[in-house]
Every structure is written in C-alpha cells, then in structure tokens.
Amino acid sequence: MVEIKYVPTICPYCGTGCGLNFVVKDGKIVGVEPYKRHPVNEGKVCPKGNFGYEFINREDRLTTPLIKENGEFREASWDEALDLVANKLKEVSDEDPNKVGFYACARSPNENIYITQKLARVACGTQNVDHCARICHGPTVAGLATTFGSGAMTNGFDSIKEADVIFCIGSNNMEAHPLFGRKIIQAKQNGAKLIVADPRYTPTAKLADDYIEFKTGTDVALLNGMMKIILDNDLQDDEFIKNRTKGFEEMKEVVMKYDVEKVAEITEATVEQITNAALDYGRAEKAAIVYSLGITEHSHGADNVMSCANLAMLTGNIGKEGTGVNPLRGQNNVQGACDMGALPSDYVGYRKVADQETTDWFNEYYGTNLPAKPGLTLVEMMNAAHAGDLKVLYIHGEDPVLSDADIKHTKEALANLDMLIVQELFMTDTAECADVVLPAAGWGEQEGTFTNGERRVQCLHKAQEPPEGAMLDWKIMEEIAVRMGVPREKFHYESAEEIFEEIRECAPIFAGMNRERLDTPEALHWPCPSEDDPCQPLMHKDKFAHPDGLGVFQALEHLGPVEVPDEEYPLLLTTTRILFHYHAAMTRRCKTLDNEVKTGFIEINTEDAEELGILNNEIVKASSRRGEIEIPARVTDDIKKGIVNIPMHFSECAANMLTNSDSFDPKSKMVELKACAIKVEKIEG
Ligand SMILES: Nc1nc2c(c(=O)[nH]1)N[C@H]1C(S)=C(S)[C@@H](COP(=O)(O)OP(=O)(O)OC[C@H]3O[C@@H](n4cnc5c(=O)[nH]c(N)nc54)[C@H](O)[C@@H]3O)O[C@H]1N2
Ligand SMILES: Nc1nc2c(c(=O)[nH]1)N[C@H]1C(S)=C(S)[C@@H](COP(=O)(O)OP(=O)(O)OC[C@H]3O[C@@H](n4cnc5c(=O)[nH]c(N)nc54)[C@H](O)[C@@H]3O)O[C@H]1N2
Ligand code: SF4
Ligand SMILES: [Mo]
C-alpha cells in the first residue's frame, strides 16, 4: 500500500510566508498543496510555491563532508571535517576573535540561525556575525529604527486591503512577493488607488492607476518633492506631528527647498505625476507606503527609508490599519535572521551589543566575555578578508560569490582566507571556493520556525529524512562548539523546540510565544511580551518604539548614486528579480521553474538599443569598471531610457560581475547593488 500524507509547512522562498502542505509518498516529498485556510495565502501560491520543492530530492544534494586538498575536493568523514573546522576556529579565535566571522542563513529556520550567532559569540567570542539583510533590508532596519524605534514592517499584510491609497515605491511585488501582490489587487477591488514609482514598467506598475517612471537613485528628491506639495496644500496632520513626533521643523526646512520643478529635473518624472501622487497620498484618509529594494539597495538606502517614514509621519499615516510603512522583507526568514541576533550590533530580540548592561546580561547567561562593541558587518567581513585581516569565514547557507557586489573582489577575498567553511545543500559558486564543505539538512527535513515579513512566527514540520550523510544545521554547530571546548551542557539541545525556549528566555519580544500558541492557525506576531498578549501585527498605535514614544523626522537631502554614468560607461545599471527564479541555488535546480527561464538577459530601452545597433536576443557585451559579461539583450519599452537592468540569478551572466562594492551607505553599510555605471556593446565578428 502506498502511504500518502500531508505535512504542513511554510514556503522557503520569499518573505510573504505562504502556508503549504507537503505531499509525502512513502516517506519522500513528492509535491506540495497550498494550505487552503492559511491566512496569508488563502489556498493560493505562486510558481515558486508550486514547483519550488523540486530541488529537495535532487541527485546533486551534498551528502558527504568535503575537504579541499591541492585545489581538489576529497570526501571526508564527519569526524575529520568537524575536528578540522573546530581546531581552526579555536586556534584563530584564541589568538584574536576579530579574525573569525560568520554569515547566517536567512533561508533556514530561526533555531538554526540562533545557533549560528551562538557559535560565533559563545565558542569564538566574536561579534562578527551578520547575514544577507545587510545587502537587502539593512537600511530598513537602520532607517526605521532611527525614525520609529523599530526596524520592521509597521502593519500586517492584510492591513493593505483597508488602504484608500497605496504608494508602492521600488517594489515589484507581483514578481517578488506575488501573494502580497494579490492583497494589493484585492485592495484595488475594494476601491484603493495604486500609485507605483519605479524606473521600470514592471508587472506591478502595469496594475497601477498612476505610474511614475523616474530615474534610479532619486527617491529622496521625489519624496521631498511630494512632502513639499503636501505642506504647500496644508495636507499635513498637525495633531499627529505635534503629539507624536519630533524634528519636524528641521525636516521641513530641507523639504521646502524641493520645488516640484527642481524635483522633476532631478528625477525625470513629470511635474504632473509628482503633484498627483502627492495630492492623492496627502488627501487620502488612509494611505499606505509599500517599498522594497528599489529603496534600500543604494548608497543612501537608509535615507530613502527614512524619507518614506517622514512622508508617513507628516500625514499621520502610521499606527492605523490601511496605513503604515511597509517594507517587503525578502528571504523567507530574513526577518527571523535579524530577530535572532545574526547582526554584529544586536543580540537576539534586538538587544543592543553596545549597551554594556545588555552585554553583561548575555555574558552572564552564556558564560562568555564578549565586548560591548559591535562586530563587523557582512560587507566589512568580506573587505577584511580581502585585506588579510579576517582569517576564517564560516558561511551557513549563503552564496556571496553570486550575491555580493563585485564577484572578482569577493573571490579574491575568499581566496585570501586561511579557511572558508561553507555549510550548504548544494555545490554553489561559493561552496566551490571553500576549504571545507559541510552538507546540511534543508527545508522539509527538520522542525523549526520561520518569521515572515509581517513578523508572523510560523511552525515548520519535518516531512522526510534528510539525505543520508547530511546533518541538521544546529547539530553541526553544536558538535563544533563542543569540539572547541564549550561544555556540552552549555551547548546542547534535544530539539528545535528546546532552542526556541532559550530564545524566549533571552528575548522579551518572543516571551509570550509558547508552543501551544505557536503551532495553531492563530497567528502570533512579535512583539509578543506575554502569554496573554494577543501579539497582533499593528505597531506604533499610540506611541513609537523609542523610549520617549516619539517618532523622529529626519532632514534629508538628495544625494544620488556614487557611480554615475559618464562618457565611458554611459548607462546606469540596476539589478532585479524575475518571477520564476529565486536567487539561484534552489530554483535553478527545480526543473519546472528552470524550463520557464533558462538564462539571464539585459533589459535595454528600445531607443538606447537602436543607437547601439542592438537587436532583441542578440548576445552583447556588458562591462563596468569591475568586469564584463556576455549576455542576451532584451530590447523593451518597459525600462526608462538610459537605464539597463540585469536579473541577479544567473551565474553565467552574473549582474554582480559589474556592480560596485566600494559605494557604501555610511548609515547601514549597504552597497549600491541597484546603481552603477556600465556600457553595453555589440560583439563584433
Ligand atoms: N521571484 C523572486 N522573488 C523574490 C526573490 C527572488 O530572487 N525571486 N528574492 C527575495 C528577496 S531576498 C528580496 S529582498 C525581495 C526583493 O523584492 P523587490 O525589491 O520587489 O525586487 P527587485 O526586483 O530586486 O527590485 C524592485 C524594483 O526596484 C526597482 N528599482 C531599481 N532602482 C530603483 C530606484 O532607484 N528607485 C526605485 N524606487 N525603484 C528602483 C527595480 O526596477 C525593481 O522593479 O524579493 C524576494 N522575492
Ligand atoms: N546585484 C544584486 N545582488 C544582490 C541583490 C540584488 O538585488 N542585486 N539582492 C541581494 C539580496 S536582497 C539578497 S537577500 C542576497 C541573497 O543572497 P544569499 O544570501 O547568497 O541568498 P541565497 O542565494 O538565497 O543563498 C542561500 C543559500 O542557502 C542554501 N540553503 C537554503 N536552505 C538552507 C538550510 O536550511 N541550511 C543551509 N545550510 N543552507 C541552506 C541555499 O542552497 C542557497 O545557496 O543577494 C543580494 N545580491
Ligand atoms: S509568494 Fe512567496 S511565500 Fe508565497 S508561494 Fe510565492 S515564493 Fe512562496
Ligand atoms: Mo533580500
């Protein structure tokens, strides 16, 4: 008899966090069914939710630890690999804990991530732990913490359905967060007006009532311009400004310099578009801002985020349903990775490293001697490796060779390490560069929790055994900690549930999440301070999360990208996502998704292409000051003239061969992944 069972889980791709059921046949995952009554996706999924399970039982899953010798990998036993890693980590961190660093995996459950930061802090004594949020929504965490006191989405997803006006800036949610996009469509059906601002006429823009085509990197100017129009028309919320905020006058002084004509010139949007958007947003009873990487991935990403916060506070559009500042978090569990303290400046639950009392608390709890000084960010770790200052890098499930800016720089940095450890499901571009590869169990093969972009903590369940030879992430790291000399009783868990209990002890925002409450359809969002708190999504209802309860306006000038087009590199490159692929390692190994889009392309405006004599589908050369690639051209009117776009997923024509790792956001350490200067040429012959 064939045994079929259904095991509830959460999609492992985007931060929407759709509920699914694995279909398990004779102990193997063979499909998924959307979870019909799940409150996020209500029985619907996007193509990744539907077919994205196909990677799980691939033949090329890693199943044996690998050690590199003379440039070649050889198979090793777990004992040998774990000893090698533990000895090296111990040797280098004993000498100087700043010489080791950790990247945590925002695709993996909270419990694994908590253990990654614990391995870094407890076994190695370092604060050098970070993850991909740095090059994703790091500016959100920094910018919203500065303005609102908490760096997270202010409203739940369903809240959008109550908005009268939705201002969507730098988010292509119809491809990147499709089941949140569905809620925008529902809001429109309820009568909401949708305004989309993006340099590309995306599938999301095509749904808009008003589309603002504008130039990459000019969001602060656009937002300042809109705020001036709101003030000129007396549409600000004086009560809200007076009772709930500070810093208004300083902000106003800067904003009043941004006449709409000047803004139209900077942004290349029209006066009419900017004015209409400002008046619609300003006049709405309830207006919501939705944004994503078009806002964050800039050398002024935190300024962009804070500008969005300014606009919301100016009009009192915060703390109510149908309003808010709503960054759409990227990875399925990137919210969780921040929450778990995989940040060099924060312990679990955003308890601050720099605060001596907090660090004393953790030193007591963990039995450590950590400094109250933040460690290196992800980008700083890579640069330290490049400079020879970081010796060991432990990558728990990230693929920086493909995803960090400037691949040449990344490869040089990794080659400069004494040891690179990569804990992965697959032989990724990054794993290829490793000295030791540790095969991990993945989605469907373990219990745990993911936290979606609206701070909803959701349970996962194990549906099949991991492939023989692969180990659970947290068990691998427990073994390493113990081999490094941490007493087993201080670093031992029987289950993921036990790890979550420790998280509740350390982080008041999770204290009310007991197992019975978590593993039910009733959703729990943090902050969840006690077991009788309803733990619902809306934040900043009566006061902001700063100690004095006030929101803080920021006075921000337009800065623009660091690297701007010139004669040699006349086009501005932006880099984005497509519906069918999700970064690389997993979806490119799902046959159905891979069949949809086999390789990358560069989008180029029809007029630009004509000037260069480039035809649709022609293979062209694209180059920047960092490197060059050959890539098929996609000639289209759906992108602004002067701007070109490459989806980031494809190693064989990788966008990050061209991007710039030198242009930092000083406030968040973001690198400018959404803007650099390139040229596109015909390949002769
Ligand atoms: N299918 C799919 N979905 C994904 C992912 C994936 O790889 N594939 N990845 C996930 C992750 S990690 C993340 S963070 C999210 C990202 O989700 P999004 O941020 O929505 O995705 P992107 O396509 O990177 O960028 C969004 C838009 O920003 C625009 N843009 C570029 N420059 C600017 C600018 O200067 N200003 C403004 N306003 N807009 C600009 C681009 O044209 C693009 O349409 O998606 C998540 N979902
Ligand atoms: N040019 C350009 N570059 C970008 C971006 C852009 O817009 N433009 N976007 C940036 C953004 S927003 C992000 S988030 C980053 C993403 O970049 P990365 O953080 O590198 O993201 P992924 O490719 O999703 O890497 C996750 C890896 O973890 C592995 N994995 C999955 N689950 C598990 C698990 O449970 N355990 C272990 N051990 N491994 C697991 C997968 O196989 C995969 O290789 O890329 C950034 N890079
Ligand atoms: S919208 Fe996101 S979470 Fe939902 S099915 Fe698609 S990829 Fe998965
Ligand atoms: Mo992301």
mmCIF file of N, CA and C and ligand atoms in Angstrom, residues 136 293 330-331 577 583, ligand 4:
data_model
loop_
_atom_site.group_PDB
_atom_site.id
_atom_site.type_symbol
_atom_site.label_atom_id
_atom_site.label_comp_id
_atom_site.label_asym_id
_atom_site.label_seq_id
_atom_site.Cartn_x
_atom_site.Cartn_y
_atom_site.Cartn_z
ATOM 1 N N CYS A 136 20.264 43.849 1.747
ATOM 2 C CA CYS A 136 18.865 43.666 1.354
ATOM 3 C C CYS A 136 18.065 44.751 2.070
ATOM 4 N N LEU A 293 13.458 46.764 -2.400
ATOM 5 C CA LEU A 293 14.875 47.054 -2.648
ATOM 6 C C LEU A 293 15.159 48.263 -3.525
ATOM 7 N N GLY A 330 12.682 40.277 2.197
ATOM 8 C CA GLY A 330 12.985 39.416 1.066
ATOM 9 C C GLY A 330 12.905 37.937 1.356
ATOM 10 N N GLN A 331 13.909 37.427 2.048
ATOM 11 C CA GLN A 331 14.021 35.990 2.247
ATOM 12 C C GLN A 331 12.923 35.504 3.196
ATOM 13 N N ARG A 577 14.901 41.074 -9.959
ATOM 14 C CA ARG A 577 14.462 39.683 -9.851
ATOM 15 C C ARG A 577 13.400 39.361 -10.894
ATOM 16 N N HIS A 583 16.935 33.843 -6.363
ATOM 17 C CA HIS A 583 18.393 33.793 -6.301
ATOM 18 C C HIS A 583 18.821 32.661 -7.229
HETATM 19 MO MO MO B 4 16.810 40.041 0.002
#
